[in-house]
C-alpha atoms as one frame of an Amber mdcrd trajectory, in Angstrom:
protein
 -27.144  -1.181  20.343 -25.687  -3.475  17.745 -29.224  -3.386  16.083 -28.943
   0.428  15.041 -25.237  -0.290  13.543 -24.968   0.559   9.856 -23.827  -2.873
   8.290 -23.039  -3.935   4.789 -23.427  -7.643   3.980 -21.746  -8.780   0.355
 -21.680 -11.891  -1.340 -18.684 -10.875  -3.618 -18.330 -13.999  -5.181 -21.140
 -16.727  -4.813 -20.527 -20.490  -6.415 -23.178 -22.953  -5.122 -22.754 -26.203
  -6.134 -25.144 -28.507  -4.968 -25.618 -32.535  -5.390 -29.559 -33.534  -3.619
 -29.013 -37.406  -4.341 -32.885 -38.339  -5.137 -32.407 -41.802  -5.320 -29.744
 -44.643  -6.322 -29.842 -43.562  -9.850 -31.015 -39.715  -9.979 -29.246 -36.613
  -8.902 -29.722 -32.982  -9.178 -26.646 -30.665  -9.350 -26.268 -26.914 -10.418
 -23.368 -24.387  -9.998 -23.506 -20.665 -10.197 -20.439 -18.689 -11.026 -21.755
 -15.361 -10.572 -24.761 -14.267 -11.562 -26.558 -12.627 -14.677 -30.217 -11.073
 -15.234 -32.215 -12.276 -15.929 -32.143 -15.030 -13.322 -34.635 -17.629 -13.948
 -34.669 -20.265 -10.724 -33.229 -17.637  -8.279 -35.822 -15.713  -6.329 -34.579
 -12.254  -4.772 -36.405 -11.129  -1.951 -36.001  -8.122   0.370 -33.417  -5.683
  -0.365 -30.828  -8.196  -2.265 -29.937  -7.422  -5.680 -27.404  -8.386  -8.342
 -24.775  -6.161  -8.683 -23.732  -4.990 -12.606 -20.777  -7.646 -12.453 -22.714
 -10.568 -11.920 -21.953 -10.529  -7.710 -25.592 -11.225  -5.623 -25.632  -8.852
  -2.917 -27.920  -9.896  -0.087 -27.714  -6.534   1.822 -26.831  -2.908   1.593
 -26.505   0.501   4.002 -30.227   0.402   4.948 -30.718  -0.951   8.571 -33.198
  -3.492  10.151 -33.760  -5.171   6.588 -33.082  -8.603   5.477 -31.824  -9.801
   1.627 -32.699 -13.272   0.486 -32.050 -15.512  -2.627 -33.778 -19.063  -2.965
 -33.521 -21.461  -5.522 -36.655 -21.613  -6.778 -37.629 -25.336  -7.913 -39.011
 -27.881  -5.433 -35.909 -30.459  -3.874 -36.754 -33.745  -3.006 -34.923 -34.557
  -0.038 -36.494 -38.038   0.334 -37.467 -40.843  -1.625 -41.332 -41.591  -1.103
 -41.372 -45.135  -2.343 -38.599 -46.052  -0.220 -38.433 -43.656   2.334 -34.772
 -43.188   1.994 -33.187 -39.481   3.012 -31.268 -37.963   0.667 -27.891 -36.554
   1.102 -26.582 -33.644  -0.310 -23.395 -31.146  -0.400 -23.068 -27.699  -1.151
 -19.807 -25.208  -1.527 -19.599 -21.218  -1.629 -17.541 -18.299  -1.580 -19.091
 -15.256   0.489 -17.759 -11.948   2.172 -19.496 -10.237   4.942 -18.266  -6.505
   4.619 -19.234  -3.791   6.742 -18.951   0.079   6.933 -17.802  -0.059   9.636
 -14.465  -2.252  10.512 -15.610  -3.653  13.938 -19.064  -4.617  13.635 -21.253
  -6.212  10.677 -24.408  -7.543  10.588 -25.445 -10.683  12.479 -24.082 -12.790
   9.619 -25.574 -15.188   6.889 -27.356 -18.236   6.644 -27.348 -21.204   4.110
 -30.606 -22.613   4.724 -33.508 -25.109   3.253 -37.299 -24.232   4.003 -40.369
 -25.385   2.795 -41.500 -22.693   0.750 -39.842 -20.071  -1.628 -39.188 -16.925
   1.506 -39.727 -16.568   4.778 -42.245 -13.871   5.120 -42.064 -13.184   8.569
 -38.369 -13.233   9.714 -36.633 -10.668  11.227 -32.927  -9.227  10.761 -30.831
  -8.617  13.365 -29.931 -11.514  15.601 -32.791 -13.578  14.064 -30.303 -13.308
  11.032 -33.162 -12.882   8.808 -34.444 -16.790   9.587 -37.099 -16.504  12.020
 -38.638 -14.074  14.572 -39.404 -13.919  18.448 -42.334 -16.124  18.444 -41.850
 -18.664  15.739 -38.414 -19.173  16.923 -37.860 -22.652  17.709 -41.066 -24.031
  16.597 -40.998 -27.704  15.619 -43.361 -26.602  13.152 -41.093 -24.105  10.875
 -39.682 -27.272   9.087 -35.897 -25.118   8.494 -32.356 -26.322   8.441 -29.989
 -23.392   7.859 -26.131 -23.198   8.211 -25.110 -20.286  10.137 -22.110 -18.080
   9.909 -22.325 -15.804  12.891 -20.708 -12.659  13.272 -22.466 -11.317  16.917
 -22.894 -13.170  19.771 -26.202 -13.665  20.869 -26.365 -15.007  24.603 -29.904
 -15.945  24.318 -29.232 -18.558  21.349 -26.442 -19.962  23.133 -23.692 -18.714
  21.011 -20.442 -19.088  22.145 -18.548 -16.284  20.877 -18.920 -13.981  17.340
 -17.472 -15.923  15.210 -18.852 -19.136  14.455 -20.486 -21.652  12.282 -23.690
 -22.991  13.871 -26.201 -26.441  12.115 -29.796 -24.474  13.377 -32.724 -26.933
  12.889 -36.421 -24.803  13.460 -34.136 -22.318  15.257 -31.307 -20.116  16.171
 -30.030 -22.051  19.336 -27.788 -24.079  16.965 -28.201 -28.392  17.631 -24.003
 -27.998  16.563 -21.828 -25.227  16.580 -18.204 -24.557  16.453 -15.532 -21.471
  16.224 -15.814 -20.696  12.433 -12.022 -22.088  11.111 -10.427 -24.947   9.418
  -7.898 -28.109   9.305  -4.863 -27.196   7.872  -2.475 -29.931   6.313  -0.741
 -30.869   9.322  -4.513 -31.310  11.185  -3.987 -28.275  13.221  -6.861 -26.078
  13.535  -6.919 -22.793  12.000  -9.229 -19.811  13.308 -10.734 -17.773  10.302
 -12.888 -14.659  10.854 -15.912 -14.337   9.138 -15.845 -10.619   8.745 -14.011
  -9.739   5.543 -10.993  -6.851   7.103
């Protein structure tokens, strides 16, 4: 039922800043504050565009169809001579807004594959990551950050509105209520639907 919902997925404001630590003495970093054509290491797939004001919008109106935008230059996320992983960190801004008040898509994913798309994934609950039978294969080689705006019982979710670490899958290896840790360490819910 929630499949046939009209949804609306924005990214009204997107800043990525990234740090992939290569080794002791290298590092790569890059920040977007919006975004202009013609965009030279982002790759657009799917339906997702840029909108006239610089804003990448991963979805639209249209139904069952997925939006994607992947930096497009190999990361090294370990060090060959000495075998050391790297660590990274990445912030962003996003909005997931619907036409609808109550319901929006499954949600959006940050997420680091080995190629430049993912060709066969699926929208929906598969969140535009994976599909029915590579789900959960060892061999997809994906780590994605999920922001999850449905709950799906057969992933495991706990509730719609969550933050999930997915490694080759959708039944997250981590997942919590989506929120934060306010000043006096209390825990804050915060919805992931834009209202």
């Amino acid at each position: 039922m929630f499949v046939k919902q009209l949804l609306t997925m924005v990214l009204f404001f997107f800043s990525l800043v990234s740090q992939f630590l290569k080794s002791s003495s290298q590092s790569l970093n890059f920040t977007y504050n919006g975004f202009r054509p013609p965009l030279t290491d982002i790759s657009l797939q799917g339906i997702a565009t840029v909108t006239p004001n610089g804003l990448l919008k991963l979805t639209n109106t249209t139904i069952q169809k997925t939006g994607h935008a992947f930096y497009t230059k190999p990361v090294r996320f370990k060090d060959s001579p000495n075998g050391n992983v790297s660590s990274f960190s990445t912030s962003f801004v996003f909005a997931i807004h619907s036409q609808i008040p109550t319901l929006s898509g499954h949600g959006i994913a940050f997420v680091v594959a080995p190629t430049l798309g993912l060709p066969f994934a699926l929208p929906s609950q598969y969140i535009g990551l994976f599909n029915i039978s590579n789900n959960g294969n060892d061999t997809n080689h994906v780590f994605a950050v999920e922001f999850d705006t449905i709950q799906s019982s057969e992933f495991g979710d706990p509730n719609d509105n969550h933050v999930g670490i997915d490694i080759n899958g959708l039944r997250s290896s981590n997942l919590s209520t989506a929120g934060y840790w306010d000043e006096k360490d209390e825990f804050r819910n915060l919805s992931l639907i834009s209202r």
